[in-house]
Amino acid sequence: MIIVLKPEATEAQINAIREEAGARGLIVREIQGEASRIIGLLGDTSLMLMETVSRYECVERVMKLSEPYKLASRKFHPGDTVVEFPGGQRIGGGGLAVIAGPCSVESEEQMLSVARDVKRSGAAFLRGGAFKPRSSPYAFQGLGLDGLELLKIAREKTGLPIVTEIMSQEYCEEFARDVDLIQIGARNMQNFPLLREVGDLGKPVLLKRGASCTIDELLQAADYILMGGKSSVILCERGIRTFETATRNTLDISAVPVLKKKSHLPVVVDPSHGTGHWDLVFPMAMAAVAAGADGLMIEVHNNPERALCDGPQSITPFLFDGMMRRLGKLHDAIKEETGE
Ligand code: PEP
Ligand code: MN
């Protein structure tokens, strides 16, 4: 339930609503709307009837949220969310944030080489999987905590914040301490205990869409994280499973404007996992920017033929550099056109 307050509402009047909602076991969230002050009530709102709330003097109007997600909904938070990082990087708010790096952390030399190259080309974040969710138990599973140490070294040398996937609650402490943007992979999008715990860490979370999940399911997963009240969420479209076999997944570009309409959260697109082919990454990255994405996640490897994971979809630093220049031009042209 959304409660729009009158401009003259006093703290004492609002407190009365907070108390009644609290007594009925509801969660109260406050939002600074663009023009007015808004309160959201979460939980079984049938316990606090809309008529009851409308009777409070400070209430201008009350709206029921029909969507199954609340905190991620644009109705709950009309303005765009911009996620800001201590180093000044931002995701959302009109810029184009590019996260680049190898699928997996393999060695110090590999991480430093790729990190330096992608930084030079304009990437704002460095990615690299330390814990890898592989379909086959016989495939390379990642370097684990040793991989995280290598990411930290690369961050120290380049200043790029690090993005890496958490696969279980076991390492929440290390991730909260060491990782700048915590990734929840497609396979864990509906791992609800993990989502809840990550929501308590107070770190931005990159939530990837499950390969067989709908947009509404993605937004409900975001609510699990946002319920903790501490972490911000960035949504990531990374392709969904369809009958098509020409590409690894079917990159759902239409998810970008749909998510933008339904939600206030920033949207990033991953054309690497979305297509599975290095030569499709650039056209789909352009399509994502044209569709209004706030950022991109691109797999870049210094030697794709020898990559321990996802070589076929990884581009070289040389190709990444050319791509960044053309993406920048497209993004500038769109901004000029829309006057943003
Ligand atoms: C990844 O980004 O490394 C990854 C495994 O992606 P996804 O979870 O989208 O498959
Ligand atoms: Mn990968």
Short mmCIF file of C-alpha atoms and ligand atoms in Angstrom, two decimals:
data_model
loop_
_atom_site.label_atom_id
_atom_site.label_comp_id
_atom_site.label_asym_id
_atom_site.label_seq_id
_atom_site.Cartn_x
_atom_site.Cartn_y
_atom_site.Cartn_z
CA MET A 1 0.00 0.00 0.00
CA ILE A 2 1.25 3.47 -0.87
CA ILE A 3 0.29 6.44 1.25
CA VAL A 4 0.81 9.89 -0.22
CA LEU A 5 1.04 12.42 2.61
CA LYS A 6 -0.21 15.99 2.59
CA PRO A 7 2.61 18.57 2.40
CA GLU A 8 1.69 19.87 5.87
CA ALA A 9 1.81 16.40 7.53
CA THR A 10 3.55 16.57 10.90
CA GLU A 11 5.95 13.98 12.37
CA ALA A 12 3.47 13.24 15.16
CA GLN A 13 0.71 12.50 12.65
CA ILE A 14 2.99 10.24 10.58
CA ASN A 15 4.14 8.47 13.73
CA ALA A 16 0.59 7.49 14.50
CA ILE A 17 0.42 5.66 11.15
CA ARG A 18 3.83 4.06 11.75
CA GLU A 19 2.67 2.80 15.13
CA GLU A 20 -0.60 1.35 13.89
CA ALA A 21 1.16 -0.35 10.97
CA GLY A 22 3.88 -1.71 13.26
CA ALA A 23 1.26 -3.09 15.65
CA ARG A 24 -0.29 -4.98 12.73
CA GLY A 25 3.08 -6.50 11.77
CA LEU A 26 3.57 -4.37 8.66
CA ILE A 27 6.88 -2.96 7.47
CA VAL A 28 6.90 0.82 6.99
CA ARG A 29 9.17 2.35 4.34
CA GLU A 30 9.51 6.04 3.64
CA ILE A 31 10.16 7.41 0.21
CA GLN A 32 10.94 10.95 -0.81
CA GLY A 33 8.78 11.27 -3.91
CA GLU A 34 9.49 13.84 -6.60
CA ALA A 35 6.79 16.20 -5.39
CA SER A 36 5.38 14.64 -2.25
CA ARG A 37 6.27 12.54 0.74
CA ILE A 38 5.23 8.91 0.47
CA ILE A 39 5.00 6.01 2.91
CA GLY A 40 4.88 2.40 1.79
CA LEU A 41 3.33 -0.37 3.87
CA LEU A 42 4.64 -3.87 3.14
CA GLY A 43 3.25 -7.18 4.24
CA ASP A 44 -0.35 -8.36 4.54
CA THR A 45 -1.95 -4.96 4.03
CA SER A 46 -5.43 -6.45 4.29
CA LEU A 47 -4.72 -6.10 8.01
CA MET A 48 -4.82 -2.33 7.65
CA LEU A 49 -7.68 -1.35 5.40
CA MET A 50 -7.30 1.47 2.92
CA GLU A 51 -10.31 3.20 4.50
CA THR A 52 -8.64 3.10 7.91
CA VAL A 53 -5.54 4.77 6.49
CA SER A 54 -7.53 7.35 4.50
CA ARG A 55 -9.07 8.56 7.77
CA TYR A 56 -5.73 9.88 9.06
CA GLU A 57 -5.71 13.65 8.70
CA CYS A 58 -2.23 13.82 7.18
CA VAL A 59 -3.08 11.44 4.33
CA GLU A 60 -3.73 12.88 0.87
CA ARG A 61 -4.46 9.56 -0.90
CA VAL A 62 -3.91 5.84 -0.61
CA MET A 63 -3.08 3.42 -3.42
CA LYS A 64 -3.01 -0.34 -3.48
CA LEU A 65 0.00 -1.86 -5.27
CA SER A 66 -1.33 -4.67 -7.44
CA GLU A 67 2.10 -5.90 -8.60
CA PRO A 68 3.67 -8.82 -6.71
CA TYR A 69 6.82 -6.71 -6.17
CA LYS A 70 6.70 -3.50 -4.17
CA LEU A 71 10.11 -2.01 -3.29
CA ALA A 72 11.39 -2.46 -6.84
CA SER A 73 8.27 -0.87 -8.30
CA ARG A 74 8.36 2.57 -9.87
CA LYS A 75 5.07 3.30 -8.11
CA PHE A 76 6.89 2.93 -4.83
CA HIS A 77 9.79 5.14 -5.92
CA PRO A 78 8.87 7.37 -8.87
CA GLY A 79 12.38 8.74 -9.58
CA ASP A 80 15.22 6.71 -11.08
CA THR A 81 17.56 5.13 -8.54
CA VAL A 82 21.21 5.99 -9.05
CA VAL A 83 23.71 3.69 -7.34
CA GLU A 84 26.82 5.59 -6.28
CA PHE A 85 30.17 4.08 -5.32
CA PRO A 86 32.80 5.51 -2.98
CA GLY A 87 35.19 6.10 -5.90
CA GLY A 88 32.63 8.34 -7.63
CA GLN A 89 31.38 5.73 -10.12
CA ARG A 90 27.63 5.73 -10.72
CA ILE A 91 25.17 3.28 -12.27
CA GLY A 92 21.93 4.90 -13.40
CA GLY A 93 21.12 8.55 -13.85
CA GLY A 94 21.90 8.93 -17.54
CA GLY A 95 25.48 7.66 -17.80
CA LEU A 96 26.73 4.42 -19.36
CA ALA A 97 28.63 2.33 -16.81
CA VAL A 98 30.69 -0.46 -18.32
CA ILE A 99 31.75 -3.48 -16.27
CA ALA A 100 34.44 -5.46 -18.07
CA GLY A 101 36.85 -8.28 -17.37
CA PRO A 102 37.30 -12.02 -17.81
CA CYS A 103 34.67 -14.61 -17.05
CA SER A 104 36.95 -16.16 -14.42
CA VAL A 105 39.91 -14.96 -12.41
CA GLU A 106 42.74 -17.21 -13.60
CA SER A 107 46.04 -15.62 -12.52
CA GLU A 108 47.53 -12.36 -11.27
CA GLU A 109 49.13 -11.69 -14.63
CA GLN A 110 45.85 -12.22 -16.49
CA MET A 111 43.84 -10.01 -14.10
CA LEU A 112 46.37 -7.16 -14.13
CA SER A 113 46.73 -7.22 -17.87
CA VAL A 114 42.96 -7.20 -18.55
CA ALA A 115 42.26 -4.68 -15.76
CA ARG A 116 44.80 -2.19 -17.13
CA ASP A 117 43.52 -2.59 -20.67
CA VAL A 118 39.82 -2.20 -19.89
CA LYS A 119 40.52 0.77 -17.65
CA ARG A 120 42.42 2.50 -20.44
CA SER A 121 39.44 1.93 -22.74
CA GLY A 122 37.01 3.52 -20.26
CA ALA A 123 35.53 0.66 -18.24
CA ALA A 124 34.34 1.84 -14.82
CA PHE A 125 34.32 -1.57 -13.07
CA LEU A 126 36.38 -4.75 -13.24
CA ARG A 127 34.61 -8.11 -13.30
CA GLY A 128 36.02 -11.58 -12.72
CA GLY A 129 34.50 -14.73 -11.28
CA ALA A 130 36.30 -16.21 -8.29
CA PHE A 131 33.50 -18.66 -7.48
CA LYS A 132 32.13 -20.07 -10.73
CA PRO A 133 28.69 -21.65 -11.16
CA ARG A 134 29.57 -24.22 -13.86
CA SER A 135 26.99 -26.54 -15.37
CA SER A 136 29.51 -29.39 -15.31
CA PRO A 137 31.11 -30.43 -12.02
CA TYR A 138 34.22 -31.37 -14.05
CA ALA A 139 34.72 -27.86 -15.45
CA PHE A 140 37.02 -25.24 -13.84
CA GLN A 141 35.25 -24.11 -10.67
CA GLY A 142 37.18 -20.88 -10.03
CA LEU A 143 39.98 -19.99 -7.64
CA GLY A 144 37.62 -19.18 -4.73
CA LEU A 145 39.04 -16.89 -2.06
CA ASP A 146 42.44 -16.88 -3.81
CA GLY A 147 40.67 -15.39 -6.82
CA LEU A 148 39.17 -12.70 -4.63
CA GLU A 149 42.68 -11.78 -3.47
CA LEU A 150 43.76 -11.39 -7.11
CA LEU A 151 40.79 -9.13 -7.78
CA LYS A 152 41.82 -6.99 -4.80
CA ILE A 153 45.33 -6.67 -6.19
CA ALA A 154 43.93 -5.59 -9.57
CA ARG A 155 41.73 -3.02 -7.81
CA GLU A 156 44.68 -1.68 -5.88
CA LYS A 157 46.76 -1.28 -9.02
CA THR A 158 44.07 0.24 -11.24
CA GLY A 159 41.54 1.84 -8.88
CA LEU A 160 38.71 -0.05 -10.60
CA PRO A 161 35.99 -1.26 -8.21
CA ILE A 162 35.47 -5.03 -8.39
CA VAL A 163 32.37 -7.03 -9.33
CA THR A 164 32.25 -10.73 -8.53
CA GLU A 165 29.68 -13.43 -7.92
CA ILE A 166 28.69 -14.78 -4.53
CA MET A 167 27.44 -18.36 -4.67
CA SER A 168 26.61 -19.11 -1.07
CA GLN A 169 26.05 -17.43 2.28
CA GLU A 170 29.26 -19.01 3.52
CA TYR A 171 31.35 -16.09 2.22
CA CYS A 172 29.06 -13.15 3.06
CA GLU A 173 31.60 -11.68 5.46
CA GLU A 174 34.43 -11.68 2.90
CA PHE A 175 32.19 -10.28 0.17
CA ALA A 176 30.80 -7.52 2.41
CA ARG A 177 34.34 -6.51 3.30
CA ASP A 178 36.11 -6.86 -0.03
CA VAL A 179 33.71 -6.63 -2.97
CA ASP A 180 32.41 -3.33 -4.34
CA LEU A 181 29.45 -4.72 -6.31
CA ILE A 182 28.22 -8.18 -5.34
CA GLN A 183 26.88 -10.26 -8.22
CA ILE A 184 24.03 -12.73 -7.85
CA GLY A 185 24.24 -15.04 -10.84
CA ALA A 186 21.36 -16.19 -13.02
CA ARG A 187 21.36 -19.62 -11.35
CA ASN A 188 20.91 -18.07 -7.92
CA MET A 189 18.30 -15.45 -8.79
CA GLN A 190 15.72 -17.42 -6.86
CA ASN A 191 17.98 -18.61 -4.05
CA PHE A 192 15.86 -16.75 -1.52
CA PRO A 193 17.94 -17.35 1.64
CA LEU A 194 21.00 -16.04 -0.25
CA LEU A 195 19.08 -12.98 -1.49
CA ARG A 196 17.92 -12.16 2.05
CA GLU A 197 21.43 -12.44 3.50
CA VAL A 198 22.98 -10.37 0.74
CA GLY A 199 20.28 -7.77 1.36
CA ASP A 200 21.68 -7.31 4.85
CA LEU A 201 25.26 -6.67 3.76
CA GLY A 202 24.82 -3.01 2.85
CA LYS A 203 26.65 -3.39 -0.46
CA PRO A 204 25.26 -2.76 -3.97
CA VAL A 205 24.05 -5.95 -5.63
CA LEU A 206 24.03 -6.80 -9.34
CA LEU A 207 21.09 -9.17 -9.73
CA LYS A 208 21.16 -11.23 -12.92
CA ARG A 209 17.93 -12.51 -14.43
CA GLY A 210 17.45 -16.28 -14.21
CA ALA A 211 17.56 -17.96 -17.61
CA SER A 212 13.97 -19.14 -17.24
CA CYS A 213 12.60 -16.31 -15.15
CA THR A 214 10.06 -13.67 -16.06
CA ILE A 215 10.53 -9.96 -15.55
CA ASP A 216 8.07 -10.01 -12.64
CA GLU A 217 10.06 -12.83 -11.01
CA LEU A 218 13.26 -10.78 -11.39
CA LEU A 219 11.59 -7.82 -9.69
CA GLN A 220 10.29 -10.02 -6.86
CA ALA A 221 13.83 -11.34 -6.38
CA ALA A 222 14.98 -7.70 -6.16
CA ASP A 223 12.40 -7.13 -3.40
CA TYR A 224 13.96 -9.95 -1.36
CA ILE A 225 17.24 -8.01 -1.39
CA LEU A 226 15.68 -4.58 -0.89
CA MET A 227 13.61 -5.81 2.08
CA GLY A 228 16.80 -5.79 4.16
CA GLY A 229 16.74 -2.01 3.75
CA LYS A 230 20.53 -1.81 3.44
CA SER A 231 21.57 -2.85 -0.05
CA SER A 232 20.81 -1.23 -3.38
CA VAL A 233 20.06 -3.33 -6.47
CA ILE A 234 21.07 -3.09 -10.12
CA LEU A 235 19.15 -5.38 -12.48
CA CYS A 236 20.92 -7.33 -15.21
CA GLU A 237 19.37 -8.80 -18.36
CA ARG A 238 21.64 -11.66 -19.51
CA GLY A 239 19.50 -13.64 -21.91
CA ILE A 240 16.78 -16.19 -21.39
CA ARG A 241 16.29 -19.74 -22.55
CA THR A 242 14.11 -20.11 -25.64
CA PHE A 243 13.78 -22.68 -28.44
CA GLU A 244 16.48 -20.82 -30.43
CA THR A 245 19.84 -22.60 -30.59
CA ALA A 246 21.83 -20.18 -32.78
CA THR A 247 22.77 -18.21 -29.68
CA ARG A 248 23.60 -19.44 -26.17
CA ASN A 249 20.60 -17.54 -24.75
CA THR A 250 18.11 -15.16 -26.33
CA LEU A 251 19.02 -11.66 -25.18
CA ASP A 252 15.75 -10.01 -24.24
CA ILE A 253 16.44 -6.42 -25.27
CA SER A 254 12.79 -5.53 -24.74
CA ALA A 255 13.36 -6.28 -21.05
CA VAL A 256 15.25 -2.96 -20.82
CA PRO A 257 12.33 -0.61 -21.56
CA VAL A 258 9.91 -2.94 -19.75
CA LEU A 259 12.06 -2.90 -16.62
CA LYS A 260 12.50 0.87 -16.90
CA LYS A 261 8.74 1.29 -17.02
CA LYS A 262 8.01 -1.08 -14.14
CA SER A 263 10.96 -0.29 -11.89
CA HIS A 264 13.15 2.58 -10.71
CA LEU A 265 16.24 0.36 -10.49
CA PRO A 266 19.17 0.76 -12.93
CA VAL A 267 19.37 -1.82 -15.72
CA VAL A 268 22.59 -3.34 -17.07
CA VAL A 269 22.78 -5.70 -20.05
CA ASP A 270 25.22 -8.59 -20.48
CA PRO A 271 25.55 -9.34 -24.21
CA SER A 272 28.37 -11.85 -23.57
CA HIS A 273 26.26 -14.46 -21.75
CA GLY A 274 23.25 -13.20 -23.70
CA THR A 275 24.66 -14.42 -27.02
CA GLY A 276 27.58 -16.76 -26.25
CA HIS A 277 29.51 -15.54 -29.33
CA TRP A 278 32.23 -12.89 -29.30
CA ASP A 279 31.17 -11.46 -32.67
CA LEU A 280 27.62 -10.84 -31.45
CA VAL A 281 28.69 -8.90 -28.38
CA PHE A 282 29.20 -5.56 -30.12
CA PRO A 283 25.89 -5.43 -32.07
CA MET A 284 23.91 -6.47 -29.00
CA ALA A 285 25.78 -4.00 -26.79
CA MET A 286 24.78 -1.26 -29.25
CA ALA A 287 21.18 -2.51 -29.18
CA ALA A 288 21.19 -2.44 -25.37
CA VAL A 289 22.43 1.16 -25.29
CA ALA A 290 19.85 2.17 -27.90
CA ALA A 291 17.15 0.52 -25.77
CA GLY A 292 18.13 2.66 -22.77
CA ALA A 293 20.42 0.45 -20.67
CA ASP A 294 22.32 2.18 -17.85
CA GLY A 295 25.31 -0.06 -18.29
CA LEU A 296 26.87 -3.13 -19.84
CA MET A 297 28.73 -6.16 -18.55
CA ILE A 298 31.25 -7.43 -21.09
CA GLU A 299 33.60 -10.41 -20.89
CA VAL A 300 37.11 -9.43 -22.00
CA HIS A 301 40.06 -11.85 -22.02
CA ASN A 302 43.68 -11.24 -23.03
CA ASN A 303 43.77 -14.66 -24.74
CA PRO A 304 40.22 -15.90 -25.41
CA GLU A 305 41.37 -19.16 -27.06
CA ARG A 306 43.05 -20.15 -23.81
CA ALA A 307 40.36 -18.89 -21.40
CA LEU A 308 39.41 -21.39 -18.70
CA CYS A 309 35.78 -20.36 -19.02
CA ASP A 310 33.62 -18.71 -21.72
CA GLY A 311 36.41 -18.09 -24.24
CA PRO A 312 34.00 -18.24 -27.25
CA GLN A 313 32.05 -15.22 -25.98
CA SER A 314 35.05 -13.22 -24.74
CA ILE A 315 36.42 -10.32 -26.76
CA THR A 316 40.03 -9.16 -26.80
CA PRO A 317 41.10 -5.86 -25.20
CA PHE A 318 41.72 -4.54 -28.74
CA LEU A 319 38.14 -5.22 -29.81
CA PHE A 320 36.86 -3.87 -26.49
CA ASP A 321 38.65 -0.60 -27.11
CA GLY A 322 37.04 -0.09 -30.52
CA MET A 323 33.68 -1.07 -29.10
CA MET A 324 33.92 1.46 -26.27
CA ARG A 325 34.59 4.29 -28.70
CA ARG A 326 31.57 3.42 -30.82
CA LEU A 327 29.33 2.84 -27.80
CA GLY A 328 30.34 6.24 -26.43
CA LYS A 329 29.36 7.91 -29.71
CA LEU A 330 25.99 6.15 -29.76
CA HIS A 331 25.32 7.06 -26.15
CA ASP A 332 26.22 10.72 -26.76
CA ALA A 333 23.98 10.83 -29.85
CA ILE A 334 21.04 9.44 -27.87
CA LYS A 335 21.59 11.93 -25.06
CA GLU A 336 21.73 14.79 -27.54
CA GLU A 337 18.56 13.61 -29.25
CA THR A 338 16.59 13.23 -26.01
CA GLY A 339 18.13 16.35 -24.47
CA GLU A 340 19.11 14.47 -21.28
C1 PEP B 1 28.90 -14.55 -14.99
O1 PEP B 1 28.57 -13.36 -15.15
O2 PEP B 1 30.05 -14.91 -14.75
C2 PEP B 1 27.86 -15.60 -15.07
C3 PEP B 1 28.10 -16.84 -14.67
O3 PEP B 1 26.72 -15.17 -15.60
P1 PEP B 1 25.23 -15.76 -15.46
O4 PEP B 1 24.96 -15.92 -14.01
O5 PEP B 1 24.40 -14.69 -16.11
O6 PEP B 1 25.22 -17.06 -16.21
MN MN B 2 31.09 -16.17 -18.14
#
